[in-house]
C-alpha cells in the first residue's frame, strides 16, 4: 500500500472535477478558474497546455469554442483504494467513533469492509503524555449531546444547553455553534459558539463538551447574521512573545518542534550566535505558553512583551524565594 | 537541464526541504547546503506552489528567508498534506486512469482485449494491450479494480466498496472523516477520501495540532505494517544533526506519541542486548521488514508490564528504577486546578498532602531526565526536589540559579 500515488494527487482530483463539469461543455476561462481555485498555485501554468492542446486527449474543443469531456464520468467517484478502506477500518476501532455513527451503523460498516484488515489498531500506539481525564466517550449522555451539537454545527442551527460551570452549578444557555475543537493533548472536545444575551448582545465562548448536560435544537433565525470571524479568527495578541534561543541542549530544535503549532517567525542572530523567535498567540493560550517556556529552563530567554516577561520573572522570583537560592551544584 | 516540473517522483526529495521551511523557518538560501542552489530554487518554487498563503518570507541580515507559518488551531486541513498530492505521472497514466474508470463504470466486467479496444476508440489514441494490462494490474494492487480469470481471459471490474455506499449505511461517516483526518494517524488518507468526495471540513478545528509529522508518514506506514505482521525490521536512522546515518535492527512493538509536541517514536526490542529502545520517526529514513518474529507477543507483554515506569520515551540506564519527589506549594483554596493538573499529567504519581498548602508528589520512573521539562512547568511552586538521579536534580537547582541571573532577579 503506497501513500504516495498520483491517484490521490492534486492533478487527478482537479481533472476529475473538470471532466465532470465539462460533460456539458466548459469555457477556457472556467477551466482556468477551476484549476486556480482547486489545484496548487502554479498548476494552471503546467496543466492548461496539456489539457487544451489535446496532449492528454481528455477534452475536445467543439465549434462553439467550448471544451467537452471525452471520458463520460458524470456523478462518478473513483472507487476507494485498499489503503483508504484500511484507514477507515482503523477508525471503526477508535474510542470516539460512536460519536459519529450508531452501534448498528458501525456493525454494518464493519460488515461492508469485512475483507479489509485495519491499517492499524489502537494498541499500536502509546500516547505517553495525554491527559488522564479525557472526555467520557462511552458515556451515553455525552454521546447523545455530542451528536446533537454536531448536528447543529452541520445544519447551522441554534441550541439550548444545560451546562455545568466550573463551580459545579448548572446554567442554561442559548447559543449558536460555530465549530467543535479537539485537543489531542487534553483528549477533549470543546464547542466554539456565540452566546446571545437577552439584550441582544453576542459573545464568543468555548465550552467543554463533557460539561454539557443536555442539548435541545432551537430555531436558527435569530443567529443568521452572526459574524463568527469576529469572535474566532481575529483573537491573536497584538504583540508576539519574543524568545532568545541558545544552542545549548538542542534547545533550538526542541523549541521549534514544541511551538510548531503556533504561528511563529525565527531569525538567526549571527553576531551573538543565538536565535530570535516570535510566537504569535491567542491570549487564552498565555498560561500554557508560559509554563511550556519555563520547561526549557535557562536555554531560552523571554525578551517580551513586558507583561509576559513579568510573569516569567515572578515565577522565578517565587521559586528562588522558596528556599532554593543558595543551593548551587 | 530538464524542464521544471511542479510534481515530483520521489517523496524524500521534498520531505527534508518542507520540514526545514516549516519547523525552522530561519534558513536562507545559503543555509541549504545539502544540494545545489539550483535544487534549492526548484524545491522552494514547488513548496511555494503547494503551500500558497502559508508560505511567507522576511528579509534578515543573512538574506531573504522563506518559511511556512500558520496558526494550526485555525486550519481545517493540514496544508502539508499537499506534499502527498504531488506525485508525478506520465500522459499515459492520466489518460488511462480516466478512460479505464469511464469504461469500467459502464460494464459489470470486461476482458482486457475489449477494454483496450474501447479505450483506444474513446481516446482516439493507440494503447497496446500490455500497457493497459500493466495499468489494470497496478490498479488491482491499489484496490481500485478487481480481476478474475475466466478461461484464458482476465476480466476486470471496478472495486465494489465505495465511500458513497458506506455513507448510505452511516451518514455520520463524512463528519467522522473530517474529524479523523486532523486527529489521528495517517490523516492524509482521510483527506484523499475528502478530495475524492468533495467533502470540506467546516466542522472541526484542532488544538495542539502538529502538522509537520505527516512528512514521516511513509515511515510510519511501513512500521505499522511490520508491527501488524510481527516482522523484525532493519531501518536506516539519522543522527540528530542529520548528517550521519546508521542501520539498526529490532522487533517493532509500538509507536510512542507525544501529544504535547506531536513527536513520534518507534519502540523496538533488541533481543541481542535484551533492551527496549526508542527512535524518533523523523530521524528514520527507511524501514525494511526482514523476517517473522514469533516472540513479538512475549516482548509486548514485557513492555506493557513496564510502561507505567516510562515517563516519555526513556528506558533509563543501568540503574533501572529512579525515584523523584517534588514538594509543592499549592494554595488549596484558590489553586485546586493545579492539583487537577498533577492528576491529569502526573502519570499516576502519588500525591500526599503534607500540611496546609504543601503537597508531595512522588513517582518512580526509568529515566528522570524525561520528567525534567514537566517538573520545570511548576517553577515558582517547588519547595524541594529530591530524587535518586542526582545529575538531573542538580541540574534543576543549577537552572534556577542560572535563570535568576539571566533575568537579573535580586
XYZ file of C-alpha atoms in Angstrom:
739
model
C 0.000 0.000 0.000
C 1.586 3.186 -1.188
C 0.835 6.510 0.432
C 2.408 8.485 -2.373
C 0.470 7.795 -5.553
C -0.736 10.035 -8.362
C -4.210 8.538 -7.900
C -4.546 10.737 -4.792
C -2.766 13.625 -6.468
C -3.974 17.149 -6.752
C -3.925 16.999 -10.571
C -6.092 13.870 -10.723
C -8.582 15.409 -8.292
C -8.900 18.673 -10.136
C -9.158 16.953 -13.521
C -11.897 14.667 -12.205
C -13.878 17.795 -11.226
C -13.090 19.409 -14.532
C -14.274 16.399 -16.532
C -17.468 16.333 -14.530
C -18.161 19.973 -15.342
C -17.069 19.524 -18.959
C -19.731 16.910 -19.720
C -21.941 19.816 -20.847
C -19.108 21.961 -22.144
C -16.849 24.407 -20.332
C -15.028 27.545 -21.457
C -11.279 28.088 -21.253
C -11.840 30.748 -18.605
C -13.893 28.380 -16.475
C -11.178 25.718 -16.753
C -8.603 28.229 -15.604
C -10.750 29.387 -12.697
C -11.349 25.815 -11.574
C -7.651 24.939 -11.651
C -6.679 28.140 -9.868
C -9.178 27.576 -7.101
C -8.579 23.862 -6.539
C -5.038 22.983 -7.552
C -1.639 24.300 -6.424
C -0.849 27.973 -7.022
C 1.222 27.376 -10.184
C -0.692 24.377 -11.502
C -2.555 26.254 -14.216
C 0.780 27.057 -15.836
C 1.639 23.353 -16.098
C -1.820 21.865 -16.584
C -3.500 24.121 -19.104
C -1.182 23.443 -22.075
C -1.521 19.670 -21.618
C -5.282 19.862 -21.347
C -6.022 22.381 -24.070
C -3.500 21.193 -26.640
C -5.049 17.736 -26.614
C -1.832 16.135 -25.416
C -3.840 14.239 -22.819
C -6.874 13.658 -25.056
C -9.298 14.240 -22.220
C -11.085 17.296 -23.649
C -12.396 18.002 -27.097
C -12.912 21.525 -28.396
C -16.126 21.894 -30.356
C -17.274 24.524 -32.812
C -18.996 26.552 -30.065
C -15.487 27.192 -28.667
C -16.193 25.187 -25.513
C -14.367 22.116 -24.249
C -16.183 18.796 -23.774
C -15.054 15.791 -21.737
C -14.222 12.673 -23.701
C -14.450 10.257 -20.758
C -18.091 10.176 -19.618
C -17.835 10.452 -15.878
C -20.989 12.153 -14.675
C -21.599 11.865 -10.967
C -18.791 9.375 -10.656
C -16.180 8.959 -7.964
C -13.228 6.656 -8.235
C -13.621 3.567 -6.024
C -11.804 3.529 -2.718
C -8.322 2.092 -2.639
C -7.365 -0.637 -0.171
C -5.353 1.976 1.723
C -8.430 4.184 2.183
C -10.586 1.247 3.230
C -7.965 0.029 5.696
C -7.707 3.529 7.192
C -11.494 3.698 7.596
C -11.470 0.255 9.156
C -8.918 1.520 11.695
C -11.283 4.383 12.589
C -14.009 1.885 13.389
C -11.861 0.687 16.307
C -11.284 4.171 17.662
C -12.762 5.054 21.056
C -14.522 8.133 19.574
C -16.242 6.515 16.594
C -19.634 6.217 18.325
C -19.831 9.992 18.440
C -20.382 9.849 14.683
C -22.167 6.576 13.963
C -24.572 4.371 15.915
C -23.756 0.853 17.088
C -25.980 -0.625 14.383
C -24.330 1.506 11.709
C -20.898 0.542 12.968
C -21.764 -3.109 12.712
C -22.978 -2.618 9.128
C -19.832 -0.659 8.232
C -17.637 -3.426 9.574
C -19.604 -5.961 7.558
C -19.247 -3.860 4.399
C -15.466 -3.788 4.859
C -15.155 -7.299 6.256
C -12.480 -8.233 3.696
C -10.195 -5.432 4.790
C -7.750 -5.513 7.671
C -7.450 -2.277 9.676
C -4.407 -0.228 8.750
C -3.556 -0.138 12.453
C -5.007 -0.954 15.845
C -5.345 1.449 18.780
C -2.845 -0.663 20.734
C -0.162 0.006 18.116
C 0.167 3.499 19.639
C 1.117 4.658 23.085
C 0.388 8.333 23.719
C 2.555 8.961 26.729
C 1.558 12.459 27.740
C -2.101 12.930 27.013
C -4.366 13.992 29.843
C -5.660 11.319 32.172
C -9.079 12.999 32.336
C -10.114 12.792 28.668
C -13.753 13.020 27.648
C -16.058 10.079 28.536
C -16.537 8.663 25.045
C -18.521 5.672 26.226
C -20.982 7.722 28.293
C -24.412 7.605 26.629
C -25.391 11.145 27.709
C -22.098 12.521 26.350
C -22.579 10.662 23.044
C -26.132 11.980 22.587
C -25.097 15.553 23.430
C -22.137 15.382 21.080
C -24.311 14.152 18.215
C -26.825 16.960 18.744
C -24.093 19.593 18.883
C -22.559 18.147 15.720
C -25.964 18.183 14.022
C -26.404 21.828 14.986
C -22.969 22.649 13.550
C -23.773 20.840 10.292
C -27.185 22.464 9.850
C -26.176 25.828 11.294
C -28.846 25.568 13.942
C -29.062 27.212 17.350
C -29.017 25.135 20.522
C -30.164 25.499 24.073
C -27.870 23.745 26.520
C -27.702 22.964 30.195
C -24.054 23.376 31.201
C -22.184 22.650 34.389
C -19.855 25.567 35.092
C -16.545 25.489 36.967
C -18.408 25.928 40.269
C -20.404 22.782 39.514
C -23.550 24.857 39.047
C -25.876 24.080 36.177
C -26.726 27.013 33.913
C -28.850 27.291 30.779
C -27.516 28.927 27.659
C -28.806 29.563 24.173
C -26.053 29.740 21.639
C -25.162 29.332 18.040
C -22.453 26.721 17.486
C -19.571 27.576 15.209
C -17.163 24.631 15.320
C -16.020 21.809 17.520
C -12.403 21.904 18.505
C -10.423 18.859 19.632
C -7.155 18.700 21.503
C -5.128 15.516 21.314
C -3.150 16.580 24.356
C -6.222 17.223 26.508
C -8.210 14.461 24.803
C -11.187 16.784 24.962
C -13.738 18.260 22.626
C -14.755 21.867 23.084
C -17.571 23.727 21.440
C -16.889 27.154 19.991
C -20.058 29.157 19.796
C -21.636 32.558 20.050
C -23.771 33.219 23.048
C -26.667 35.576 22.822
C -27.768 37.639 25.796
C -31.306 38.886 26.375
C -30.249 42.411 25.488
C -29.259 41.105 22.053
C -25.504 41.308 22.608
C -23.283 38.496 21.403
C -20.205 36.909 22.931
C -17.847 34.188 21.646
C -17.448 31.305 24.094
C -15.649 27.976 24.385
C -17.374 25.196 26.306
C -16.184 21.728 27.290
C -18.435 19.177 25.623
C -18.119 16.938 28.679
C -19.745 19.584 30.860
C -22.840 19.871 28.724
C -25.689 18.075 30.477
C -28.392 18.421 27.819
C -28.869 19.878 24.348
C -32.022 20.990 22.550
C -32.042 22.223 18.987
C -33.743 25.597 18.593
C -34.721 27.913 15.766
C -31.720 29.256 13.897
C -33.210 32.505 12.702
C -32.008 34.895 15.415
C -28.399 33.874 14.684
C -28.266 34.108 10.955
C -26.279 37.322 10.798
C -23.546 36.451 13.258
C -20.038 37.212 12.065
C -18.127 34.262 13.505
C -14.845 35.534 12.156
C -15.090 38.400 14.581
C -15.090 36.007 17.518
C -12.876 33.162 16.401
C -10.325 34.248 13.867
C -9.000 37.590 14.998
C -8.057 37.000 18.583
C -4.265 36.941 18.240
C -2.465 39.047 20.786
C -1.142 42.199 19.154
C 2.392 41.669 20.497
C 4.090 38.298 19.922
C 6.169 36.557 22.573
C 9.814 37.219 21.832
C 12.308 34.486 22.695
C 16.073 34.252 22.598
C 17.092 30.644 21.988
C 20.583 29.351 22.673
C 22.260 26.333 21.079
C 22.551 24.537 24.404
C 20.734 21.206 24.978
C 19.354 21.151 21.424
C 17.115 23.992 22.530
C 16.539 25.274 19.032
C 15.110 22.075 17.634
C 13.142 21.299 20.766
C 11.720 24.791 20.814
C 10.832 24.792 17.125
C 9.004 21.492 17.487
C 7.358 22.393 20.771
C 5.905 25.624 19.394
C 5.327 24.381 15.851
C 1.570 24.597 16.161
C 1.658 28.339 16.793
C 2.298 30.905 14.113
C 5.923 31.909 14.508
C 8.899 33.533 12.887
C 12.545 32.775 13.628
C 15.803 34.523 12.753
C 19.423 33.705 13.435
C 21.496 36.428 15.090
C 24.946 35.697 13.722
C 26.722 38.271 15.864
C 25.536 36.794 19.145
C 25.063 33.218 17.943
C 21.516 32.785 19.100
C 18.079 32.612 17.534
C 15.265 35.074 17.960
C 11.787 33.632 17.703
C 8.448 35.448 17.669
C 5.397 33.443 18.636
C 2.007 34.862 17.739
C -0.614 33.607 20.128
C -4.159 33.764 21.432
C -4.480 35.434 24.810
C -6.219 32.290 26.110
C -3.031 30.267 25.440
C -0.855 32.572 27.540
C -0.560 30.414 30.664
C 0.093 27.293 28.624
C 2.854 29.064 26.716
C 4.295 30.446 29.934
C 4.736 27.047 31.544
C 5.959 25.476 28.333
C 8.640 28.151 28.047
C 9.613 27.656 31.685
C 10.005 23.944 30.989
C 13.058 24.778 28.853
C 14.868 26.323 31.813
C 17.694 28.749 31.043
C 18.258 27.680 27.438
C 15.580 30.048 26.209
C 15.051 33.557 27.467
C 11.886 35.595 27.222
C 12.541 39.100 25.924
C 8.978 40.364 25.750
C 6.262 41.501 25.740
C 6.608 43.175 29.093
C 3.518 41.679 30.735
C 4.552 38.168 29.752
C 8.157 38.748 30.796
C 6.977 39.985 34.202
C 5.012 36.772 34.722
C 8.134 34.720 33.949
C 10.187 36.800 36.366
C 7.578 36.493 39.066
C 7.597 32.702 38.834
C 11.379 32.553 39.006
C 11.418 35.002 41.910
C 8.838 32.865 43.738
C 10.870 29.771 43.021
C 14.042 31.359 44.309
C 12.312 32.548 47.415
C 11.037 29.052 48.087
C 14.350 28.414 49.736
C 16.388 27.239 46.751
C 18.600 30.203 46.120
C 21.719 29.080 47.902
C 21.809 25.579 46.521
C 24.208 25.675 43.566
C 25.570 22.342 42.466
C 18.947 20.639 -17.961
C 15.385 19.306 -17.757
C 12.218 21.360 -17.824
C 10.926 22.307 -14.356
C 8.071 20.082 -13.251
C 5.790 21.074 -10.407
C 5.278 17.426 -9.460
C 7.875 15.023 -8.104
C 8.748 11.332 -8.473
C 10.345 10.815 -5.089
C 8.743 11.996 -1.856
C 12.033 12.034 0.061
C 13.167 14.811 -2.216
C 10.665 17.255 -0.767
C 10.362 15.854 2.766
C 13.505 17.483 4.168
C 13.030 20.836 2.479
C 9.440 21.116 3.593
C 10.368 20.199 7.138
C 13.128 22.822 7.187
C 10.848 25.523 5.823
C 8.195 24.698 8.393
C 9.999 23.624 11.548
C 12.938 26.012 11.373
C 11.928 28.799 9.071
C 15.061 30.875 9.615
C 17.239 29.361 6.942
C 18.262 31.444 3.977
C 19.299 30.078 0.583
C 22.939 29.767 1.728
C 21.978 27.594 4.692
C 20.539 24.882 2.491
C 23.798 23.215 1.636
C 22.635 19.639 1.210
C 22.266 20.031 -2.548
C 22.987 22.649 -5.204
C 21.495 26.140 -5.177
C 19.504 25.146 -8.241
C 17.931 22.251 -6.327
C 17.061 24.668 -3.535
C 15.408 27.042 -6.012
C 13.357 24.248 -7.550
C 12.236 22.836 -4.208
C 11.377 26.281 -2.918
C 9.365 27.016 -6.057
C 7.442 23.756 -5.631
C 6.778 24.314 -1.944
C 5.608 27.870 -2.630
C 3.140 26.494 -5.122
C 1.891 23.748 -2.797
C 1.642 25.909 0.310
C 0.101 29.048 -1.165
C -0.814 31.569 1.537
C 1.077 29.647 4.231
C 4.430 30.354 2.601
C 5.909 33.580 3.952
C 9.189 35.385 3.756
C 11.182 38.027 5.565
C 14.403 39.919 4.965
C 17.152 39.444 7.514
C 20.842 40.304 7.710
C 21.684 36.941 6.143
C 19.278 37.400 3.238
C 15.721 36.536 2.319
C 14.216 33.785 4.461
C 11.316 31.755 3.157
C 9.291 29.863 5.698
C 5.969 28.149 6.263
C 3.916 29.621 9.073
C 0.399 29.027 10.308
C -1.705 29.015 13.418
C -2.539 25.318 13.437
C -5.560 25.760 15.681
C -7.338 27.564 12.872
C -6.673 25.392 9.844
C -9.358 22.928 8.713
C -6.942 20.647 6.829
C -3.192 20.234 7.223
C -1.661 22.239 4.334
C 1.381 19.941 4.367
C -0.814 17.145 3.018
C -0.240 18.872 -0.339
C 3.181 17.250 -0.462
C 1.489 13.844 -0.609
C -0.569 15.005 -3.583
C 2.373 15.959 -5.733
C 3.374 12.643 -7.317
C 4.404 12.985 -10.961
C 2.842 10.842 -13.676
C 3.010 10.340 -17.432
C 0.476 11.327 -20.090
C -0.427 7.658 -20.468
C -1.052 7.357 -16.721
C -3.612 10.124 -16.606
C -5.375 9.188 -19.829
C -5.635 5.538 -18.874
C -6.909 6.483 -15.418
C -9.950 8.374 -16.644
C -10.735 6.147 -19.629
C -10.418 2.992 -17.545
C -12.822 4.333 -14.947
C -15.228 5.544 -17.638
C -15.357 2.218 -19.476
C -15.387 0.007 -16.395
C -18.202 2.114 -14.995
C -20.442 1.023 -17.831
C -19.532 -2.683 -17.711
C -20.080 -5.184 -14.923
C -16.783 -6.691 -16.065
C -14.755 -6.592 -19.210
C -11.973 -8.615 -20.829
C -8.608 -6.926 -21.266
C -8.766 -7.057 -25.065
C -12.177 -5.402 -25.258
C -11.118 -2.882 -22.621
C -8.076 -1.929 -24.683
C -10.165 -1.575 -27.845
C -12.697 0.663 -26.128
C -10.009 2.864 -24.591
C -8.374 3.367 -27.997
C -11.716 4.144 -29.578
C -12.795 6.658 -26.938
C -9.483 8.417 -26.549
C -8.576 8.485 -30.248
C -5.171 7.212 -29.162
C -3.417 3.891 -29.560
C -2.565 1.905 -26.452
C -1.134 -1.570 -26.688
C -2.740 -4.318 -24.652
C 0.321 -4.729 -22.432
C 0.228 -1.059 -21.377
C -3.440 -1.355 -20.421
C -2.820 -4.650 -18.664
C 0.010 -3.114 -16.615
C -2.176 -0.208 -15.565
C -5.012 -2.582 -14.658
C -2.760 -4.757 -12.598
C -1.379 -1.667 -10.821
C -4.977 -0.645 -10.030
C -5.820 -4.131 -8.814
C -2.972 -3.890 -6.327
C -4.160 -0.421 -5.276
C -7.613 -1.893 -4.733
C -9.399 0.239 -7.326
C -10.137 -2.747 -9.592
C -10.837 -6.413 -9.202
C -9.709 -9.068 -11.628
C -10.898 -12.569 -12.250
C -9.886 -15.168 -14.712
C -12.489 -16.841 -16.925
C -10.985 -19.472 -19.173
C -7.852 -17.943 -20.590
C -9.047 -14.326 -20.340
C -8.588 -11.914 -17.499
C -11.665 -9.810 -16.723
C -11.612 -6.526 -14.849
C -14.285 -4.711 -12.872
C -14.453 -1.708 -10.557
C -13.962 -2.458 -6.906
C -17.402 -2.569 -5.315
C -16.962 -0.903 -1.943
C -17.498 2.813 -2.440
C -17.433 5.585 0.109
C -20.913 6.623 -1.081
C -22.056 3.108 -0.227
C -20.646 3.487 3.287
C -22.281 6.907 3.626
C -25.618 5.313 2.758
C -25.072 2.976 5.725
C -23.831 5.690 8.082
C -24.280 9.335 7.016
C -22.197 10.459 10.003
C -19.119 8.972 8.381
C -18.484 12.173 6.388
C -18.132 14.181 9.618
C -16.046 11.376 11.101
C -13.575 11.566 8.220
C -13.434 15.372 8.578
C -12.554 14.850 12.217
C -10.102 11.987 11.973
C -8.106 13.483 9.093
C -6.845 16.027 11.626
C -6.728 13.955 14.765
C -5.459 10.506 14.012
C -2.512 8.789 12.384
C -2.109 8.974 8.601
C -4.739 11.690 8.300
C -3.753 12.410 4.709
C -5.595 9.229 3.741
C -8.794 10.728 5.145
C -8.028 13.843 3.196
C -7.725 11.772 -0.001
C -11.257 10.490 0.658
C -12.432 14.074 1.238
C -10.862 15.201 -2.046
C -12.497 12.383 -3.966
C -15.902 13.162 -2.484
C -15.660 16.952 -2.313
C -16.017 16.941 1.467
C -14.794 20.084 3.203
C -14.038 20.276 6.869
C -16.245 23.100 8.127
C -16.894 21.429 11.465
C -13.637 20.830 13.320
C -10.574 22.695 14.498
C -7.635 21.027 16.185
C -5.710 22.381 19.103
C -2.179 21.157 19.827
C -2.038 20.135 16.205
C 1.457 19.273 14.971
C 1.206 19.222 11.220
C 4.856 18.564 10.296
C 4.704 14.928 11.314
C 2.721 13.990 8.226
C 6.062 14.163 6.428
C 7.254 10.985 8.161
C 4.043 9.044 7.457
C 5.559 6.741 4.824
C 7.963 5.541 7.519
C 5.043 5.173 9.941
C 3.088 3.148 7.399
C 5.981 0.699 6.963
C 6.432 0.416 10.722
C 2.722 -0.271 11.292
C 2.772 -2.905 8.599
C 5.742 -4.615 10.281
C 4.087 -4.450 13.701
C 0.875 -5.910 12.256
C 2.762 -8.722 10.583
C 5.122 -9.306 13.535
C 8.145 -8.692 11.373
C 11.600 -7.782 12.616
C 12.956 -4.764 10.824
C 16.141 -3.179 9.630
C 15.988 0.601 9.424
C 18.194 3.474 8.395
C 18.418 6.043 11.102
C 19.915 9.541 11.014
C 21.729 11.213 13.861
C 20.446 14.459 15.420
C 22.426 16.612 13.026
C 21.073 14.688 10.065
C 24.496 14.157 8.515
C 25.280 10.571 9.540
C 23.149 7.523 9.103
C 23.403 4.060 10.576
C 21.492 0.830 10.223
C 19.653 -0.540 13.235
C 17.681 -3.722 13.819
C 14.944 -4.845 16.151
C 11.416 -6.013 16.724
C 8.973 -3.106 16.337
C 6.402 -3.151 19.108
C 4.608 0.166 19.318
C 4.671 3.774 18.170
C 5.098 6.196 21.074
C 3.432 9.562 20.542
C 3.783 12.837 22.387
C 0.516 14.732 22.275
C 2.297 17.819 23.604
C 4.833 18.057 20.782
C 3.497 15.726 18.105
C 6.786 13.822 18.049
C 6.528 10.113 17.342
C 8.968 7.371 18.213
C 9.413 3.785 17.209
C 9.705 1.498 20.220
C 11.653 -1.632 19.419
C 13.087 -4.540 21.316
C 16.622 -5.563 20.529
C 16.941 -9.235 21.554
C 20.724 -9.290 21.212
C 21.185 -6.827 24.068
C 17.801 -7.579 25.617
C 16.633 -3.986 25.832
C 13.906 -1.671 24.600
C 14.883 1.402 22.598
C 13.020 4.315 21.067
C 13.928 6.102 17.846
C 12.429 9.318 16.542
C 10.341 8.715 13.438
C 11.520 11.911 11.802
C 15.083 10.574 12.004
C 14.242 7.298 10.293
C 14.798 7.326 6.576
C 13.624 3.882 5.567
C 12.314 0.644 7.039
C 12.657 -2.881 5.718
C 10.925 -5.980 7.070
C 13.448 -8.808 7.474
C 11.512 -11.748 8.843
C 8.785 -13.067 11.112
C 9.428 -12.881 14.839
C 7.414 -15.398 16.807
C 8.335 -13.854 20.171
C 6.735 -10.470 19.423
C 3.811 -11.020 21.809
C 6.174 -12.006 24.592
C 8.124 -8.722 24.253
C 4.879 -6.753 24.032
C 3.813 -8.226 27.348
C 7.116 -7.221 28.927
C 6.688 -3.721 27.515
C 3.142 -3.463 28.883
C 4.347 -4.573 32.284
C 6.924 -1.786 32.351
C 5.121 1.008 30.537
C 3.962 2.666 33.750
C 7.591 3.438 34.592
C 8.357 5.040 31.251
C 7.586 8.741 31.603
C 8.222 9.610 27.975
C 10.461 7.535 25.771
C 13.455 6.803 28.004
C 14.015 3.292 29.338
C 16.850 4.536 31.516
C 20.411 3.447 32.119
C 21.784 0.620 34.169
C 20.314 1.801 37.459
C 16.848 0.994 36.040
C 14.429 2.414 38.581
C 14.703 6.027 39.720
C 12.560 7.970 42.132
C 11.515 11.620 42.088
C 9.963 13.516 44.999
C 8.685 17.052 44.453
C 7.339 19.111 47.339
C 4.998 21.815 46.054
C 3.336 24.885 47.465
C -0.266 24.962 46.246
C -2.905 27.245 47.680
C -5.675 24.763 48.391
C -8.389 27.400 48.423
C -7.542 29.084 45.158
C -5.387 26.714 43.168
C -7.243 23.458 43.112
C -6.743 23.415 39.357
C -3.054 22.682 39.992
C -3.888 19.509 41.854
C -6.141 18.596 38.948
C -3.255 19.243 36.577
C -0.993 16.912 38.542
C -3.680 14.222 38.464
C -4.086 14.801 34.731
C -0.423 14.949 33.748
C 1.389 13.186 36.569
C 1.360 9.637 35.149
C -0.325 8.248 38.230
C 2.340 9.537 40.614
C 1.338 9.622 44.278
C 0.189 12.969 45.732
C 0.257 13.435 49.513
C -0.962 16.449 51.455
C 1.816 17.100 53.979
C 0.339 20.177 55.603
C -1.805 23.151 54.684
C -0.936 24.137 51.099
C 2.035 21.748 50.931
C 1.859 18.628 48.775
C 4.324 15.894 47.956
C 4.338 14.322 44.539
C 6.275 11.035 44.160
C 6.870 8.936 41.083
C 9.091 6.008 40.124
C 10.423 6.116 36.585
C 13.160 4.572 34.480
C 14.555 7.921 33.413
C 14.166 11.109 35.492
C 15.578 13.084 32.610
C 12.308 12.541 30.732
C 10.411 14.216 33.585
C 12.614 17.242 33.762
C 10.620 19.564 31.424
C 7.380 18.714 33.248
C 8.942 19.405 36.626
C 10.051 22.839 35.404
C 6.474 23.768 34.491
C 5.987 24.064 38.285
C 8.713 26.683 38.663
C 7.523 29.146 41.271
C 5.973 26.434 43.447
C 8.672 23.827 44.065
C 9.662 23.863 47.720
C 12.021 20.946 47.342
C 13.056 18.496 44.658
C 14.785 15.254 45.524
C 15.459 12.028 43.724
C 17.841 9.194 43.048
C 19.218 10.680 39.838
C 21.428 13.363 41.327
C 22.579 14.676 37.972
C 19.037 15.689 36.987
C 18.169 17.075 40.428
C 21.400 19.060 40.482
C 20.732 20.452 37.035
C 17.321 21.651 38.146
C 18.732 23.709 41.027
C 21.507 24.975 38.832
C 18.982 26.025 36.200
C 17.001 28.026 38.733
C 20.150 29.922 39.674
C 21.001 30.491 36.035
C 17.502 31.804 35.360
C 17.743 34.112 38.345
C 20.955 35.549 36.882
C 19.559 35.639 33.370
C 16.529 37.695 34.374
C 18.504 39.745 36.857
C 16.321 38.858 39.810
C 17.656 40.123 43.111
